[in-house]
């Protein structure tokens, strides 16, 4: 059992306790804190259990929680959760994933309407029964119905970091078999889309039968949907579907192009191939026995049915496939049919940003607000990653649940920052803060204290439900404040859990450009905010981008790679990302030179 699966079960436990109405809030908090520890721990807990490590040495893991983890790793179940689920339907947890439906409201729906599933909630809402329950009303009922539609649309999808964790041990399991010569992961995972529905694995081997047997015997396989000579589909315990195809080495490049996709990219590529008298499929690039007109029918372009194929001219590598139609290799993140083939033809593909280009992280938190590490520990973690500079951005007071800082507390923190910075000349410490944007667009800190900061990140953490026009004016007023430098996680979304706020993107981007304010790509894989298409629009409108991790513990700094991948999908080069450049240029661009 991987960390993500352990965390999910502990989270379910905390939610059921809340629905139950546990009189011990500290017990609920203990589970919630354990979830954060498990999710963010770099080492698989199963490995620690196998080694007999003392789990209580981990943050927020006490004796009881350690025993839960050992039980989960060794049995795959948690008896405490099974017992609680006998009292409270476990399906109620699904209801808490809908916007505006917390554990207390779920309990009310269960008690008064007997609702235990999303389907039952939908039927009740459509009949108008939810609106008359105390604490709801017509607007809440409407939002619930909208939330159910969105929930169904994203069912069965996993965040990138979740898939990373789930397939890493599977890939190791396959590579440990001598029959496997090479493995690649294709599909939307390789294109680094923010969520993944299923995973496509390609293996090169001269012994397909041995690879198939190895694959279906992976301990986490719960269901084998199909197993043939060179292809198999399984469902893991996590409910992630994985498809494996075993290939000959000569077909590897063509298969990787085909199964990486996107479908739209492949259609454009195949249409181009037809103009060269070629046909591209998952087995290679072939000459057509007879010239053929390019078809407007997408299915016809993708199909080789009825075509007489001649000499095979390419297919061993992706580079060979693209070269066969006079194109350079196109990075997977760009393969979304957004003009990448035309750009490749003109030699105008971007020099995409890479992780090693990042020179500093501009949003993170310490134990002065809701972070887990001290200021100095965060500094040392940034220095260890080779950064030239970093900004510590603890919360302002409006976000009370985080222990946010008022002016007096900020003044004390700045004093400590100055002392620590003096001891560490190896890295530039930017005096900063993440300031809440209040509902009226004002900032949650007085101007005198803002003037003492080197950098100001402004973010929305409340009133996500404001109408679009009001939300737009809120953001514009905040951007126009002379102290504002960066808008943190601009849309406020949490993937799969909270929808983005509604505002006029064009108006906000234009205002940011006029006021020399950058927009953040929050690298945390639960956010990835801005999304790729928004960053593309920001670049067009001259708005600078920063990529920050929003780390709440030192290990969280390693999430930077997800933000870089999102920026690559947005066609961004190092020159488009402020914290991929020197600090003096960054500050000058923000009007702080």
Coordinates of C-alpha atoms in Angstrom, one line a residue:
X1 CA 0.0 0.0 0.0
X2 CA 1.4 3.4 -1.1
X3 CA 1.4 6.6 0.9
X4 CA -1.4 8.1 -1.1
X5 CA -3.7 5.1 -0.3
X6 CA -2.8 5.2 3.4
X7 CA -3.5 8.9 3.5
X8 CA -6.9 8.4 1.8
X9 CA -8.0 5.8 4.4
X10 CA -6.9 8.0 7.3
X11 CA -8.7 11.0 5.7
X12 CA -11.9 8.8 5.4
X13 CA -11.5 8.1 9.1
X14 CA -11.4 11.8 10.0
X15 CA -14.4 12.6 7.8
X16 CA -16.5 9.8 9.3
X17 CA -15.6 11.0 12.8
X18 CA -16.8 14.4 11.9
X19 CA -20.1 13.1 10.4
X20 CA -20.5 11.0 13.6
X21 CA -20.2 14.2 15.6
X22 CA -17.2 13.1 17.6
X23 CA -17.0 15.1 20.9
X24 CA -13.2 15.0 20.7
X25 CA -12.0 17.5 18.0
X26 CA -8.4 16.7 18.9
X27 CA -8.9 13.1 17.7
X28 CA -10.2 14.4 14.4
X29 CA -7.3 16.8 14.1
X30 CA -4.9 13.9 14.9
X31 CA -6.1 12.1 11.8
X32 CA -6.0 15.2 9.7
X33 CA -2.4 16.0 10.8
X34 CA -1.4 12.4 10.1
X35 CA -2.8 12.6 6.6
X36 CA -0.6 15.6 5.8
X37 CA 2.5 13.8 7.2
X38 CA 1.8 10.6 5.1
X39 CA 1.0 12.6 1.9
X40 CA 4.2 14.6 2.1
X41 CA 6.6 12.0 3.4
X42 CA 9.1 11.2 0.6
X43 CA 9.8 7.6 1.7
X44 CA 7.1 5.0 1.2
X45 CA 5.8 4.1 4.6
X46 CA 5.5 0.4 3.5
X47 CA 9.3 0.4 3.3
X48 CA 9.6 1.9 6.9
X49 CA 7.1 -0.8 8.2
X50 CA 9.1 -3.6 6.4
X51 CA 12.3 -2.2 8.0
X52 CA 10.7 -2.1 11.4
X53 CA 11.2 1.6 11.7
X54 CA 9.7 3.6 14.6
X55 CA 6.9 5.5 12.9
X56 CA 6.3 7.6 16.0
X57 CA 9.4 9.5 15.0
X58 CA 7.5 11.0 12.1
X59 CA 5.7 14.4 12.7
X60 CA 2.1 14.0 14.0
X61 CA 2.3 10.2 14.2
X62 CA 1.6 8.9 17.7
X63 CA 1.3 5.4 18.9
X64 CA -2.3 4.8 17.8
X65 CA -1.6 6.3 14.3
X66 CA 1.5 4.2 13.9
X67 CA -0.4 1.1 14.7
X68 CA -3.0 2.1 12.1
X69 CA -0.3 2.5 9.4
X70 CA 1.3 -0.9 10.3
X71 CA -2.2 -2.5 10.0
X72 CA -2.9 -0.9 6.7
X73 CA 0.5 -1.9 5.2
X74 CA 0.3 -5.5 6.5
X75 CA -3.4 -6.2 5.9
X76 CA -4.7 -3.6 3.5
X77 CA -7.5 -2.7 5.9
X78 CA -8.2 -0.6 9.0
X79 CA -10.4 -2.4 11.5
X80 CA -11.2 0.9 13.3
X81 CA -12.6 2.3 10.0
X82 CA -14.5 -1.0 9.3
X83 CA -16.1 -0.7 12.7
X84 CA -17.1 3.0 12.2
X85 CA -18.4 2.2 8.8
X86 CA -20.9 -0.3 10.4
X87 CA -22.4 2.7 12.2
X88 CA -22.2 5.3 9.5
X89 CA -22.5 4.6 5.8
X90 CA -19.1 5.1 4.2
X91 CA -20.8 6.4 1.1
X92 CA -21.5 9.6 3.0
X93 CA -17.8 10.5 2.5
X94 CA -18.5 11.0 -1.2
X95 CA -21.0 13.7 -0.3
X96 CA -18.4 15.8 1.5
X97 CA -16.5 16.1 -1.8
X98 CA -19.2 18.3 -3.2
X99 CA -18.8 22.0 -2.9
X100 CA -20.6 23.5 0.1
X101 CA -21.4 20.2 1.7
X102 CA -19.3 19.6 4.8
X103 CA -19.6 16.8 7.4
X104 CA -22.2 18.6 9.5
X105 CA -24.5 19.2 6.5
X106 CA -24.0 15.6 5.4
X107 CA -25.2 14.5 8.8
X108 CA -28.2 16.7 8.5
X109 CA -29.1 15.3 5.1
X110 CA -28.7 11.8 6.4
X111 CA -30.8 12.4 9.5
X112 CA -33.6 14.3 7.9
X113 CA -33.8 12.9 4.4
X114 CA -32.1 9.5 4.8
X115 CA -29.6 10.4 2.0
X116 CA -26.5 8.2 1.9
X117 CA -25.3 8.5 -1.7
X118 CA -24.7 11.1 -4.3
X119 CA -27.4 9.6 -6.5
X120 CA -29.9 9.9 -3.6
X121 CA -28.9 13.5 -3.0
X122 CA -29.4 14.3 -6.7
X123 CA -32.9 12.8 -6.7
X124 CA -33.8 14.8 -3.5
X125 CA -32.4 18.0 -4.9
X126 CA -34.2 17.7 -8.2
X127 CA -37.4 17.1 -6.2
X128 CA -36.8 20.3 -4.2
X129 CA -36.4 18.4 -0.9
X130 CA -32.9 19.7 -0.1
X131 CA -34.0 23.4 -0.2
X132 CA -36.4 23.0 2.7
X133 CA -33.8 21.4 5.0
X134 CA -32.6 23.9 7.7
X135 CA -29.2 25.3 6.7
X136 CA -29.6 24.8 2.9
X137 CA -32.1 26.7 0.8
X138 CA -32.8 27.1 -3.0
X139 CA -29.3 28.5 -3.8
X140 CA -27.5 25.7 -1.9
X141 CA -29.7 23.2 -3.7
X142 CA -28.8 24.6 -7.1
X143 CA -25.1 24.6 -6.2
X144 CA -25.3 21.0 -5.1
X145 CA -26.8 19.9 -8.4
X146 CA -24.1 21.8 -10.3
X147 CA -21.5 20.2 -8.1
X148 CA -22.8 16.7 -8.7
X149 CA -22.5 17.3 -12.5
X150 CA -18.9 18.4 -12.1
X151 CA -18.1 15.6 -9.7
X152 CA -19.3 13.0 -12.2
X153 CA -17.3 14.6 -15.0
X154 CA -14.0 14.2 -13.1
X155 CA -14.7 10.8 -11.5
X156 CA -12.1 8.2 -12.1
X157 CA -9.3 10.8 -12.6
X158 CA -6.2 11.0 -10.6
X159 CA -3.8 13.9 -9.9
X160 CA -0.4 13.7 -11.4
X161 CA 1.3 13.3 -8.1
X162 CA -1.1 10.5 -7.2
X163 CA -0.2 8.6 -10.4
X164 CA 3.5 9.2 -9.9
X165 CA 3.3 7.5 -6.5
X166 CA 1.1 4.7 -7.7
X167 CA 3.0 3.7 -10.8
X168 CA 6.6 4.1 -9.4
X169 CA 6.6 0.8 -7.6
X170 CA 4.8 -0.9 -10.5
X171 CA 7.6 0.3 -12.9
X172 CA 10.2 -1.0 -10.5
X173 CA 8.4 -4.3 -10.3
X174 CA 8.5 -4.6 -14.1
X175 CA 12.1 -3.4 -14.5
X176 CA 13.2 -6.1 -12.0
X177 CA 12.3 -8.7 -14.6
X178 CA 15.1 -9.6 -17.0
X179 CA 12.6 -10.0 -19.8
X180 CA 11.9 -6.2 -19.7
X181 CA 14.5 -4.4 -21.8
X182 CA 13.0 -0.9 -21.7
X183 CA 9.9 0.8 -20.3
X184 CA 8.2 4.1 -21.2
X185 CA 5.0 5.6 -19.8
X186 CA 2.8 7.3 -22.5
X187 CA -0.6 8.9 -22.7
X188 CA -1.8 12.0 -20.9
X189 CA 0.6 11.1 -18.1
X190 CA 3.6 11.7 -20.3
X191 CA 2.1 14.9 -21.6
X192 CA 1.8 15.9 -17.9
X193 CA -1.8 16.8 -17.9
X194 CA -3.0 17.8 -14.5
X195 CA -5.2 14.8 -14.1
X196 CA -5.0 11.3 -15.6
X197 CA -7.7 8.8 -16.3
X198 CA -5.6 5.7 -17.0
X199 CA -2.0 4.9 -17.6
X200 CA -0.4 3.5 -20.8
X201 CA 2.9 1.6 -20.3
X202 CA 5.0 0.5 -23.2
X203 CA 7.6 -2.2 -22.7
X204 CA 10.2 -3.4 -25.1
X205 CA 10.9 -7.1 -24.9
X206 CA 11.7 -10.2 -27.0
X207 CA 9.8 -12.3 -24.5
X208 CA 6.2 -10.8 -24.3
X209 CA 4.8 -13.8 -22.4
X210 CA 7.2 -13.3 -19.5
X211 CA 6.4 -9.6 -19.3
X212 CA 2.7 -10.3 -19.3
X213 CA 3.0 -12.8 -16.5
X214 CA 5.1 -10.3 -14.5
X215 CA 2.6 -7.5 -15.0
X216 CA -0.6 -9.3 -14.0
X217 CA 1.2 -10.8 -10.9
X218 CA 2.0 -7.4 -9.5
X219 CA 0.7 -7.5 -5.8
X220 CA -1.4 -4.4 -6.2
X221 CA -3.4 -5.8 -9.1
X222 CA -7.0 -6.3 -8.0
X223 CA -8.6 -7.2 -11.3
X224 CA -7.3 -8.3 -14.7
X225 CA -9.7 -7.0 -17.3
X226 CA -7.8 -8.4 -20.3
X227 CA -4.6 -10.3 -20.9
X228 CA -3.5 -11.2 -24.4
X229 CA -0.2 -12.1 -26.0
X230 CA 1.2 -8.5 -26.1
X231 CA -1.4 -6.4 -24.3
X232 CA -3.1 -6.5 -20.8
X233 CA -5.3 -4.2 -18.8
X234 CA -5.5 -4.3 -15.1
X235 CA -7.2 -2.4 -12.3
X236 CA -5.0 -1.6 -9.2
X237 CA -6.2 -1.6 -5.7
X238 CA -6.3 2.2 -5.9
X239 CA -8.8 1.8 -8.8
X240 CA -6.2 3.2 -11.3
X241 CA -6.5 1.4 -14.7
X242 CA -3.2 0.5 -16.3
X243 CA -2.7 -0.7 -19.8
X244 CA 0.5 -2.5 -20.8
X245 CA 1.7 -3.1 -24.4
X246 CA 4.8 -5.2 -25.2
X247 CA 6.6 -4.1 -28.4
X248 CA 9.5 -5.0 -30.6
X249 CA 12.3 -2.5 -30.5
X250 CA 11.9 -1.5 -34.1
X251 CA 8.3 -0.3 -33.3
X252 CA 9.1 1.6 -30.1
X253 CA 9.2 5.1 -31.5
X254 CA 6.1 4.9 -33.5
X255 CA 4.2 3.4 -30.6
X256 CA 5.4 6.0 -28.3
X257 CA 4.2 8.8 -30.6
X258 CA 0.9 7.1 -31.1
X259 CA 0.1 6.3 -27.5
X260 CA 1.4 9.5 -26.1
X261 CA -1.2 11.4 -28.2
X262 CA -3.0 13.6 -27.9
X263 CA -5.5 12.2 -30.5
X264 CA -5.8 15.6 -32.0
X265 CA -2.0 15.9 -32.3
X266 CA -1.9 12.5 -34.0
X267 CA -4.6 13.5 -36.5
X268 CA -2.6 16.6 -37.6
X269 CA 0.6 14.5 -37.8
X270 CA -1.1 11.8 -39.9
X271 CA -2.7 14.4 -42.2
X272 CA 0.7 15.8 -42.8
X273 CA 2.1 12.4 -43.5
X274 CA -0.5 11.8 -46.2
X275 CA 0.8 14.8 -48.1
X276 CA 4.2 13.0 -48.1
X277 CA 2.7 9.8 -49.4
X278 CA 3.2 8.2 -46.0
X279 CA 1.0 6.5 -43.4
X280 CA 1.8 6.8 -39.7
X281 CA 0.5 4.2 -37.2
X282 CA 1.6 2.6 -34.0
X283 CA 3.9 0.2 -35.9
X284 CA 5.8 2.7 -37.9
X285 CA 5.8 5.0 -40.9
X286 CA 5.1 3.4 -44.2
X287 CA 5.0 4.5 -47.8
X288 CA 1.5 4.3 -49.4
X289 CA 1.4 2.0 -52.3
X290 CA -0.8 4.7 -54.1
X291 CA -1.0 8.4 -53.5
X292 CA -4.0 9.4 -51.3
X293 CA -6.0 12.6 -50.8
X294 CA -5.9 14.0 -47.2
X295 CA -9.2 13.3 -45.6
X296 CA -11.2 15.7 -43.5
X297 CA -12.7 12.7 -41.7
X298 CA -10.7 12.2 -38.5
X299 CA -11.5 8.6 -38.1
X300 CA -10.4 8.0 -41.7
X301 CA -7.1 9.7 -41.0
X302 CA -6.5 7.6 -37.9
X303 CA -7.4 4.3 -39.5
X304 CA -5.2 2.2 -41.8
X305 CA -8.1 0.1 -43.0
X306 CA -8.2 -0.2 -46.7
X307 CA -4.8 1.3 -47.2
X308 CA -2.1 -0.7 -49.0
X309 CA 1.1 -0.1 -47.2
X310 CA 4.5 -0.3 -48.8
X311 CA 8.0 0.1 -47.5
X312 CA 8.5 0.9 -43.8
X313 CA 10.6 4.1 -43.6
X314 CA 10.7 4.9 -39.8
X315 CA 9.5 3.8 -36.4
X316 CA 12.4 2.9 -34.2
X317 CA 12.6 6.3 -32.4
X318 CA 10.2 9.2 -32.1
X319 CA 12.8 11.4 -33.7
X320 CA 12.7 9.2 -36.8
X321 CA 8.9 9.4 -37.0
X322 CA 8.9 13.2 -36.9
X323 CA 11.9 13.5 -39.3
X324 CA 10.0 11.4 -41.8
X325 CA 7.7 14.3 -42.3
X326 CA 10.4 17.0 -42.1
X327 CA 9.7 17.9 -38.4
X328 CA 12.0 18.1 -35.4
X329 CA 11.0 16.1 -32.3
X330 CA 8.2 17.8 -30.4
X331 CA 8.2 17.7 -26.6
X332 CA 5.3 15.6 -25.2
X333 CA 3.9 18.5 -23.2
X334 CA 3.2 20.4 -26.4
X335 CA 1.3 17.7 -28.2
X336 CA -2.2 19.1 -27.7
X337 CA -2.9 20.3 -31.3
X338 CA -2.4 24.0 -30.3
X339 CA -0.2 24.8 -33.2
X340 CA 2.8 22.8 -32.3
X341 CA 3.2 21.1 -35.7
X342 CA 3.0 24.4 -37.5
X343 CA 5.5 25.9 -35.1
X344 CA 7.8 22.9 -35.6
X345 CA 7.6 23.3 -39.3
X346 CA 8.7 27.0 -39.0
X347 CA 11.5 26.2 -36.5
X348 CA 9.6 28.2 -33.9
X349 CA 9.1 25.6 -31.1
X350 CA 9.9 27.3 -27.7
X351 CA 13.0 26.6 -25.7
X352 CA 10.9 25.1 -22.9
X353 CA 11.7 25.9 -19.3
X354 CA 13.4 23.1 -17.2
X355 CA 13.5 22.5 -13.5
X356 CA 17.2 23.5 -13.3
X357 CA 16.3 26.9 -14.7
X358 CA 14.5 27.9 -11.5
X359 CA 16.6 30.2 -9.3
X360 CA 14.3 30.8 -6.4
X361 CA 10.9 29.9 -4.8
X362 CA 8.6 32.8 -4.0
X363 CA 5.9 31.3 -1.9
X364 CA 6.3 29.1 1.2
X365 CA 5.3 29.0 4.8
X366 CA 7.0 28.5 8.2
X367 CA 5.8 27.6 11.7
X368 CA 5.0 31.3 12.2
X369 CA 1.7 30.5 10.4
X370 CA 0.6 27.1 9.2
X371 CA 4.0 25.7 8.0
X372 CA 5.7 22.9 9.9
X373 CA 9.4 24.0 9.7
X374 CA 11.2 26.9 11.3
X375 CA 12.3 29.9 9.2
X376 CA 15.9 28.8 9.3
X377 CA 15.0 25.2 8.2
X378 CA 13.1 26.6 5.2
X379 CA 16.1 28.8 4.3
X380 CA 18.5 25.8 4.6
X381 CA 16.2 23.7 2.4
X382 CA 16.2 26.4 -0.3
X383 CA 20.0 26.7 -0.1
X384 CA 20.3 23.0 -0.4
X385 CA 18.4 23.1 -3.7
X386 CA 20.9 25.6 -5.1
X387 CA 18.6 28.6 -5.1
X388 CA 20.0 32.1 -5.3
X389 CA 17.0 33.7 -3.4
X390 CA 13.7 32.8 -1.8
X391 CA 10.7 34.5 -0.3
X392 CA 9.1 33.4 3.0
X393 CA 5.3 34.2 2.8
X394 CA 3.5 33.4 5.9
X395 CA -0.2 34.2 6.1
X396 CA -1.9 37.4 7.2
X397 CA -4.4 37.5 10.0
X398 CA -7.6 37.2 8.0
X399 CA -6.9 33.5 7.6
X400 CA -7.3 32.8 11.3
X401 CA -7.2 29.0 11.0
X402 CA -3.6 29.2 9.8
X403 CA -2.4 31.4 12.7
X404 CA -2.0 34.3 10.3
X405 CA 0.0 37.3 11.4
X406 CA -1.1 40.8 12.3
X407 CA 1.2 43.8 12.1
X408 CA 2.7 43.3 15.5
X409 CA 3.5 39.6 14.8
X410 CA 4.9 40.5 11.4
X411 CA 7.2 43.0 12.9
X412 CA 8.6 40.4 15.3
X413 CA 9.0 37.9 12.4
X414 CA 10.9 40.5 10.4
X415 CA 13.3 40.9 13.3
X416 CA 14.0 37.2 13.3
X417 CA 14.3 37.1 9.5
X418 CA 17.0 39.8 9.6
X419 CA 19.0 37.8 12.2
X420 CA 18.8 34.6 10.2
X421 CA 19.6 36.3 6.9
X422 CA 22.7 37.8 8.4
X423 CA 23.9 34.3 9.3
X424 CA 23.3 33.0 5.7
X425 CA 24.9 35.2 3.1
X426 CA 24.8 32.3 0.6
X427 CA 21.2 33.0 -0.3
X428 CA 19.2 36.2 -0.6
X429 CA 16.3 36.2 1.9
X430 CA 13.3 38.3 0.6
X431 CA 11.2 39.7 3.4
X432 CA 7.7 38.8 2.2
X433 CA 4.2 37.7 3.2
X434 CA 1.1 36.2 1.6
X435 CA -1.6 38.9 2.2
X436 CA -5.3 38.0 2.0
X437 CA -7.3 39.9 -0.6
X438 CA -10.4 40.8 1.4
X439 CA -13.9 40.7 -0.1
X440 CA -13.8 44.4 -1.1
X441 CA -10.3 44.1 -2.7
X442 CA -8.4 45.7 0.1
X443 CA -5.3 44.0 1.5
X444 CA -5.2 42.4 4.9
X445 CA -2.2 44.4 6.2
X446 CA -1.6 48.1 6.9
X447 CA 0.5 50.1 4.4
X448 CA 3.2 50.9 6.9
X449 CA 4.0 47.2 7.3
X450 CA 3.7 46.5 3.6
X451 CA 6.3 49.1 2.9
X452 CA 8.8 47.1 5.0
X453 CA 8.5 44.0 2.7
X454 CA 10.7 43.2 -0.3
X455 CA 7.9 41.3 -2.0
X456 CA 4.1 41.0 -1.5
X457 CA 2.1 38.0 -2.6
X458 CA -1.7 38.7 -2.6
X459 CA -4.2 35.8 -2.6
X460 CA -7.9 35.0 -2.3
X461 CA -8.7 32.6 0.6
X462 CA -12.3 33.5 1.2
X463 CA -15.6 34.5 -0.5
X464 CA -15.0 32.2 -3.4
X465 CA -18.7 32.5 -4.3
X466 CA -18.7 36.2 -5.3
X467 CA -20.4 36.9 -8.6
X468 CA -17.9 37.2 -11.5
X469 CA -18.2 41.0 -11.9
X470 CA -17.7 41.5 -8.1
X471 CA -14.8 39.1 -8.0
X472 CA -13.2 40.8 -11.0
X473 CA -13.4 44.2 -9.3
X474 CA -12.0 42.6 -6.1
X475 CA -8.9 41.3 -7.9
X476 CA -8.4 44.6 -9.9
X477 CA -8.5 46.7 -6.7
X478 CA -6.0 44.4 -5.1
X479 CA -3.7 44.4 -8.1
X480 CA -3.8 48.2 -8.2
X481 CA -2.4 48.5 -4.7
X482 CA 1.1 49.8 -5.1
X483 CA 2.5 47.2 -2.8
X484 CA 1.2 44.2 -4.8
X485 CA 3.7 42.1 -6.7
X486 CA 2.4 38.6 -7.3
X487 CA -1.1 37.1 -7.3
X488 CA -0.9 33.7 -5.6
X489 CA -3.0 30.7 -7.0
X490 CA -5.1 33.2 -8.9
X491 CA -8.2 31.1 -9.5
X492 CA -8.3 29.5 -6.1
X493 CA -9.1 26.1 -7.4
X494 CA -8.3 22.8 -5.7
X495 CA -8.3 20.1 -8.3
X496 CA -11.3 17.7 -7.7
X497 CA -12.4 19.6 -4.6
X498 CA -13.0 23.2 -5.2
X499 CA -13.9 25.0 -8.5
X500 CA -12.1 28.1 -9.6
X501 CA -13.5 31.5 -8.7
X502 CA -15.3 33.3 -11.5
X503 CA -13.8 36.5 -12.9
X504 CA -13.0 38.2 -16.2
X505 CA -9.6 36.7 -17.0
X506 CA -8.8 39.3 -19.8
X507 CA -9.6 42.3 -17.5
X508 CA -7.5 40.9 -14.7
X509 CA -4.5 40.1 -17.0
X510 CA -4.6 43.5 -18.6
X511 CA -4.7 45.1 -15.1
X512 CA -1.8 43.0 -14.0
X513 CA 0.3 43.9 -17.1
X514 CA -0.4 47.6 -16.5
X515 CA 0.6 47.5 -12.8
X516 CA 3.7 45.2 -13.2
X517 CA 2.1 42.5 -11.2
X518 CA 3.0 38.8 -11.9
X519 CA 0.7 35.8 -11.7
X520 CA 1.7 32.7 -9.9
X521 CA 1.7 29.2 -11.2
X522 CA 1.2 27.4 -7.9
X523 CA 3.2 24.2 -8.3
X524 CA 1.3 22.2 -5.7
X525 CA -0.3 19.3 -7.7
X526 CA -3.6 19.9 -5.9
X527 CA -3.7 23.4 -7.4
X528 CA -1.5 23.8 -10.6
X529 CA -3.0 27.3 -10.6
X530 CA -2.7 29.0 -13.1
X531 CA -3.6 26.3 -15.5
X532 CA -1.7 26.0 -18.8
X533 CA -4.2 27.8 -21.0
X534 CA -4.4 30.7 -18.6
X535 CA -0.6 31.0 -18.6
X536 CA -0.6 31.0 -22.4
X537 CA -3.1 33.9 -22.4
X538 CA -1.0 35.7 -19.7
X539 CA 2.1 35.5 -21.9
X540 CA 0.2 36.9 -24.9
X541 CA -0.9 39.9 -22.8
X542 CA 2.6 40.6 -21.4
X543 CA 2.0 39.4 -17.9
X544 CA 5.0 37.8 -16.1
X545 CA 4.7 34.4 -14.5
X546 CA 6.4 33.1 -11.4
X547 CA 6.4 29.4 -10.4
X548 CA 6.2 28.8 -6.6
X549 CA 5.6 25.7 -4.5
X550 CA 3.5 27.1 -1.7
X551 CA 5.5 24.7 0.5
X552 CA 4.3 24.2 4.1
X553 CA 7.2 22.0 5.0
X554 CA 10.8 21.7 3.6
X555 CA 10.0 18.6 1.6
X556 CA 7.2 20.5 -0.2
X557 CA 9.9 22.5 -2.1
X558 CA 10.4 19.4 -4.3
X559 CA 6.9 20.0 -5.8
X560 CA 8.5 22.7 -8.0
X561 CA 8.8 20.1 -10.8
X562 CA 5.0 20.0 -11.2
X563 CA 4.8 23.8 -11.7
X564 CA 7.6 23.6 -14.3
X565 CA 5.7 20.9 -16.2
X566 CA 2.6 23.0 -16.2
X567 CA 4.6 26.0 -17.5
X568 CA 6.0 23.7 -20.3
X569 CA 2.5 22.8 -21.3
X570 CA 1.9 26.6 -21.6
X571 CA 4.9 26.9 -24.0
X572 CA 6.9 29.0 -21.5
X573 CA 10.6 29.5 -21.9
X574 CA 13.0 30.6 -19.1
X575 CA 12.6 34.2 -20.2
X576 CA 8.8 34.0 -19.5
X577 CA 9.3 33.0 -15.9
X578 CA 10.6 35.6 -13.5
X579 CA 12.1 33.3 -11.0
X580 CA 14.1 31.6 -13.7
X581 CA 16.1 34.8 -14.0
X582 CA 18.4 36.8 -11.7
X583 CA 16.9 38.6 -8.7
X584 CA 17.7 42.1 -10.0
X585 CA 15.7 41.5 -13.2
X586 CA 12.8 40.0 -11.2
X587 CA 12.6 43.0 -8.9
X588 CA 12.9 45.5 -11.8
X589 CA 10.1 43.7 -13.7
X590 CA 7.9 44.1 -10.6
X591 CA 8.8 47.8 -10.3
X592 CA 11.0 47.3 -7.2
X593 CA 14.3 48.1 -8.7

